[in-house]
XYZ file of C-alpha atoms in Angstrom:
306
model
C 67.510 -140.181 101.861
C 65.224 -141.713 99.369
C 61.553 -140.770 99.056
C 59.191 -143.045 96.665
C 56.359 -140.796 96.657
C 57.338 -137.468 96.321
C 56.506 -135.206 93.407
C 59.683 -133.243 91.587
C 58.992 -129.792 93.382
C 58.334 -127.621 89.878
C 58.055 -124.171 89.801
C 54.814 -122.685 87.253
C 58.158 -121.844 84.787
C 58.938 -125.616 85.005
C 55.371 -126.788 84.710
C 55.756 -126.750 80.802
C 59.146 -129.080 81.315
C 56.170 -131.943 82.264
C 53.560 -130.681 79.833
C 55.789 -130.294 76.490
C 54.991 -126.739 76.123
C 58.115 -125.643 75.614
C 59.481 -128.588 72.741
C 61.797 -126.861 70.519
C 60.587 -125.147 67.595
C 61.825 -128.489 65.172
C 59.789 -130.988 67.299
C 56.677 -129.300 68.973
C 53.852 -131.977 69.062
C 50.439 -131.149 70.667
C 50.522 -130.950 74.766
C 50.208 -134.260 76.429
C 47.930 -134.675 79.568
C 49.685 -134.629 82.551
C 49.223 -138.114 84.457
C 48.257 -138.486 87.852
C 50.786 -139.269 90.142
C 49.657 -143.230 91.197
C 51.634 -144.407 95.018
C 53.905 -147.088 94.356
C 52.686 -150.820 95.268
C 54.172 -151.421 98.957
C 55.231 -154.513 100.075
C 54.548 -155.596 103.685
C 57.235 -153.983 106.250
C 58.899 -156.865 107.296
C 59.058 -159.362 104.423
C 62.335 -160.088 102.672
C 61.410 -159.161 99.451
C 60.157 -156.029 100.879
C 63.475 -154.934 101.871
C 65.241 -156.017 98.940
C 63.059 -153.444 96.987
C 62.673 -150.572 99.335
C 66.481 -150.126 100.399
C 68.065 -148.400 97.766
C 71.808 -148.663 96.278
C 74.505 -146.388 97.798
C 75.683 -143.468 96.638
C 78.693 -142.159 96.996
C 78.663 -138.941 95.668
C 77.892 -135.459 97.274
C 74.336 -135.438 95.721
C 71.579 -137.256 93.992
C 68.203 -137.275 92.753
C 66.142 -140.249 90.405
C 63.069 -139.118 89.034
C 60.366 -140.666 86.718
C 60.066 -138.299 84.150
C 56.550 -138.860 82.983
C 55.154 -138.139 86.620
C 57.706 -136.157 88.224
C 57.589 -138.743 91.185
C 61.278 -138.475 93.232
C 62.053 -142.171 93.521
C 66.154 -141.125 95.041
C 67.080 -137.842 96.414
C 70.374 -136.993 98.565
C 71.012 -133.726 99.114
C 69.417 -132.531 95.978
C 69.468 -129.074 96.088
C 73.153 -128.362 97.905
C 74.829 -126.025 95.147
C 77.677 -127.349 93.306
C 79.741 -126.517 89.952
C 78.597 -129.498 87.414
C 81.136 -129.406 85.156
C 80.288 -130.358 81.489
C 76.970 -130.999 82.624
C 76.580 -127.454 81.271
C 76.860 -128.592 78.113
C 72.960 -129.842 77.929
C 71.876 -126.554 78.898
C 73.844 -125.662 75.560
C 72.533 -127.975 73.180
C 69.127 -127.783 74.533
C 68.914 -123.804 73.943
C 70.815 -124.330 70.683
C 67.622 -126.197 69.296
C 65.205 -123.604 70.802
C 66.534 -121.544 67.563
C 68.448 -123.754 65.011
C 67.514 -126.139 62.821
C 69.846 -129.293 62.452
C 70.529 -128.643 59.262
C 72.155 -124.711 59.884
C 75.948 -124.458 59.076
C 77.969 -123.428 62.394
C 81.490 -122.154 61.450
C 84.294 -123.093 63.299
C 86.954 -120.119 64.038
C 90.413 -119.799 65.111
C 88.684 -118.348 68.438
C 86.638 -121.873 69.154
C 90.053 -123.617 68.791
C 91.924 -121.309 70.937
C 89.759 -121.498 73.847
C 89.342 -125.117 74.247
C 92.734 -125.447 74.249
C 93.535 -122.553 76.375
C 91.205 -123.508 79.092
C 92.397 -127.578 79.671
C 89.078 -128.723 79.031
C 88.026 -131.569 76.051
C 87.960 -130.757 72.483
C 85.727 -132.429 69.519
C 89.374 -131.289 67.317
C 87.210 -129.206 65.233
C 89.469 -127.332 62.582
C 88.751 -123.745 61.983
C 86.964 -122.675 58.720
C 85.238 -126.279 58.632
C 81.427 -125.254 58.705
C 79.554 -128.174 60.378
C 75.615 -128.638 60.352
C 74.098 -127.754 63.701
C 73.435 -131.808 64.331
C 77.148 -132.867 63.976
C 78.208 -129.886 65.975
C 75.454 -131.707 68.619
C 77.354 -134.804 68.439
C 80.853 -133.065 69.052
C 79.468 -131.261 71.836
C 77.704 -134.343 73.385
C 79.697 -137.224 72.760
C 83.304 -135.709 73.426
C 82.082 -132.770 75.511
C 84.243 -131.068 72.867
C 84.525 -127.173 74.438
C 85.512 -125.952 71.128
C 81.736 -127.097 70.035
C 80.109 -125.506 72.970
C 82.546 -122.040 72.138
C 81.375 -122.232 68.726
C 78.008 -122.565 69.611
C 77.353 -120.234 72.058
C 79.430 -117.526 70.011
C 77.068 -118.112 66.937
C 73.806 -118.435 68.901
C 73.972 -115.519 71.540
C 74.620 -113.591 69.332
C 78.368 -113.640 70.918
C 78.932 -115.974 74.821
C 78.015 -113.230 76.647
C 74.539 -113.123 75.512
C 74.193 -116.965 74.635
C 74.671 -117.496 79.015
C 72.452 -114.631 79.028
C 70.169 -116.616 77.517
C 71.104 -120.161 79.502
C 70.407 -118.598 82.921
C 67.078 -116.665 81.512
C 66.093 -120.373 80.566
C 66.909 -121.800 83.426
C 64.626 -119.167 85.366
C 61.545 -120.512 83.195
C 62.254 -123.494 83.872
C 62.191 -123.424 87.535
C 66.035 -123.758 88.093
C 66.616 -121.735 90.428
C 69.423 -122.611 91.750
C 71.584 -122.601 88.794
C 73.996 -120.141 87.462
C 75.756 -120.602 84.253
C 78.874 -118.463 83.501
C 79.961 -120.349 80.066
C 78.566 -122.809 77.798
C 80.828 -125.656 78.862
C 81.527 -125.948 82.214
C 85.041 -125.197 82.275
C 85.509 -122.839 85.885
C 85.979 -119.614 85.583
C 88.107 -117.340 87.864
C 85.962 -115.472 90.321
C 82.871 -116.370 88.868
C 82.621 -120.412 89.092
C 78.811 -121.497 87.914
C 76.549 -124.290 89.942
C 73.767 -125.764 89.975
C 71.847 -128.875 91.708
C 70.905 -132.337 90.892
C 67.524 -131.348 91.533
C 67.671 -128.635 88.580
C 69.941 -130.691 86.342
C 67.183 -133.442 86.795
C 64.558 -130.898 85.736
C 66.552 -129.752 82.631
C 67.536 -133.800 81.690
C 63.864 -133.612 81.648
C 63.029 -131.373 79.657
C 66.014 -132.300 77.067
C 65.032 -136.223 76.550
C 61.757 -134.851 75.820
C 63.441 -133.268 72.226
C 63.777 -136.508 69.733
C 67.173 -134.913 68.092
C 68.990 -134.573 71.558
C 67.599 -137.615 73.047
C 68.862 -139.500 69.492
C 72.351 -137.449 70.123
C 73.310 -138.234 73.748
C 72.123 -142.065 73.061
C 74.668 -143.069 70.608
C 77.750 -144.601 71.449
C 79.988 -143.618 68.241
C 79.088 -140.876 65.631
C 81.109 -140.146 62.180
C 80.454 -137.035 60.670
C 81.336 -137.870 56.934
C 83.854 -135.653 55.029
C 81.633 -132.819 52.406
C 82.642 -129.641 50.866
C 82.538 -127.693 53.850
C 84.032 -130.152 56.489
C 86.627 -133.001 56.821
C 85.621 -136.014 58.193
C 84.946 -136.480 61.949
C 84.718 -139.492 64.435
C 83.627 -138.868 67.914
C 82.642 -141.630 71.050
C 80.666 -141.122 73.457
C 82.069 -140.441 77.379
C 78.813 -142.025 79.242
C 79.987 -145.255 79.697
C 76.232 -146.370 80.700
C 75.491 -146.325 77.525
C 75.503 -150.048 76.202
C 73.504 -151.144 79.379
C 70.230 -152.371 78.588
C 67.422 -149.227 78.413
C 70.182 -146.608 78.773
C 69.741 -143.133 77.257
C 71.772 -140.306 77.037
C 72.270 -137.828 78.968
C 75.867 -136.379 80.218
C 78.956 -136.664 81.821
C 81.357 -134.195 83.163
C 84.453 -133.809 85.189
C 86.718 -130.872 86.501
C 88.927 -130.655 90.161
C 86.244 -128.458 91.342
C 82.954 -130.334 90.287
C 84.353 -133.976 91.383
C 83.068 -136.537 88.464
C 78.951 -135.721 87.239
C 76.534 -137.923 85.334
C 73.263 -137.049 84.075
C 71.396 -140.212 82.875
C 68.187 -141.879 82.179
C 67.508 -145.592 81.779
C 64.044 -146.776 80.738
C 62.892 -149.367 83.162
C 59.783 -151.152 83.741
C 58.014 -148.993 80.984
C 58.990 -145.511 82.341
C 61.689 -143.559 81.686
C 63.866 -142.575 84.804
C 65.934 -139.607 84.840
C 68.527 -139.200 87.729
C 71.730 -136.966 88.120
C 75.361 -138.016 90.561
C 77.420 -134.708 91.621
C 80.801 -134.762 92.997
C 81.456 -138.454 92.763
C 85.622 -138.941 93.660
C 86.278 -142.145 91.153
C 84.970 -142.049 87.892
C 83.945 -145.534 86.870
C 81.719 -145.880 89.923
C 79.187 -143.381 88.772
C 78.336 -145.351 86.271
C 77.410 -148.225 88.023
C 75.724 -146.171 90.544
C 73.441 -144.789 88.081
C 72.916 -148.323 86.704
C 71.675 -149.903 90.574
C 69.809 -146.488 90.461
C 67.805 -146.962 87.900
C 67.556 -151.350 88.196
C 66.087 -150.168 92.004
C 64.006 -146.944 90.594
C 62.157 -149.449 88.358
C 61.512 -151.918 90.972
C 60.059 -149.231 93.477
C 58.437 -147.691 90.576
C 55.709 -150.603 89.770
């Protein structure tokens, strides 16, 4: 189903996710006004060009949402709010909550324990080498870019204090910001026995949101190709990007992810016709085709837009 005129249903937690009132503590700016929410121009029923811009792309995935981020308008949404694991899509929540506290320029140590669990648990790894202390920005980019677990373990273990209380604190800011159907149980995605996270693409829209909105993480999960250079407390580091959107024209960030359970995710955003669009694919079965789903999203979600 795709609705051109609906508002992003946001809870009074999420209401600062539109306002900037919650911009992390290294980029707060003063409050925007929120914009009115103007109905898309409509073209007459039965004209050609009507139905070229109306009828959306198809998606083939189990859900869906597109949403203009400056209004909260819903331009796409399919089964938005079914519950589903995401995957690495976790990993924003991460970085996002990361920034709420650190500055990029903090040292995060790397232990044995980071290592270990990336590789125990089969998911991605930035190859971050224990002792190597990393500023909080490069550990961004190994978290982003590679979905490196070992960055996300690392993370979470230094920012909770400890995992446990760093998801503590992912599902408490989830709650604010009206995600309510989200459950983290790790700061990377990677299932769990027993106790297997989800969210929906209605949330995970509300949190791309909210992230894009920081200049540092919206810089991070636009680039293509990062090097960390080698210093005194690091070696050297290359790390590319997974989003293969990224390269099409007004493409940023956000996220992609992948496990049997989840099916392949994308969070993305595209800017389009002067507006940024934000949108979110869950459980997609072939991997290359989210990305040029997203793409005919957003080329369509900028048509209907104007």
């Amino acid at each position: 189903m795709h609705d051109r005129k609906a508002p992003l249903l946001l809870g009074a937690g999420a209401l600062a996710l539109i306002t900037g009132l919650a911009a992390p503590a290294h980029a707060r700016t003063a409050t925007p006004q929120v914009p009115s929410v103007a109905a898309p121009a409509v073209l007459p029923a039965d004209s050609a060009a009507s139905r070229a811009v109306i009828d959306p792309p198809r998606v083939y995935g189990k859900a869906a949402i597109l949403v203009d981020a400056e209004t909260g308008a819903v331009r796409f949404r399919e089964a938005e709010n079914r519950r589903m694991p995401i995957a690495s899509l976790t990993k924003t929540m991460t970085a996002y909550l990361v920034l709420k506290s650190a500055k990029p320029g903090d040292l995060v140590e790397v232990r044995p324990e980071d290592v270990r669990y990336a590789r125990a648990g089969g998911g991605t790894t930035a190859y971050l080498r224990a002792g190597d202390r990393l500023p909080v920005k490069d550990m961004l980019y190994a978290l982003m870019l590679p979905s490196g677990a070992d960055a996300a373990h690392a993370l979470a273990r230094t920012y909770g204090p400890g995992v446990s209380g760093f998801v503590a604190k992912m599902n408490a800011t989830a709650r604010q910001l009206g995600m309510n159907d989200t459950s983290y149980v790790n700061a990377d995605g990677l299932p769990m026995p027993g106790s297997d996270g989800y969210s929906t693409a209605r949330d995970q829209a509300v949190l791309g949101v909210q992230a894009l909105r920081d200049p540092l993480l919206r810089q991070v999960t636009s680039t293509r190709r990062h090097t960390a250079a080698r210093t005194a407390t690091h070696r050297s580091y290359t790390w590319s990007n997974t989003n293969k959107l990224l390269g099409s024209p007004g493409a940023v960030g956000l996220k992609t992810g992948f496990t049997r359970a989840a099916g392949f995710s994308l969070a993305f955003a595209g800017e389009r016709a002067g507006r940024l669009l934000v949108g979110v694919l869950l459980g997609e079965s072939v991997s290359s085709r989210r990305f040029d789903t997203a793409r005919a999203l957003l080329d369509w979600g900028g048509r209907v837009g104007v």
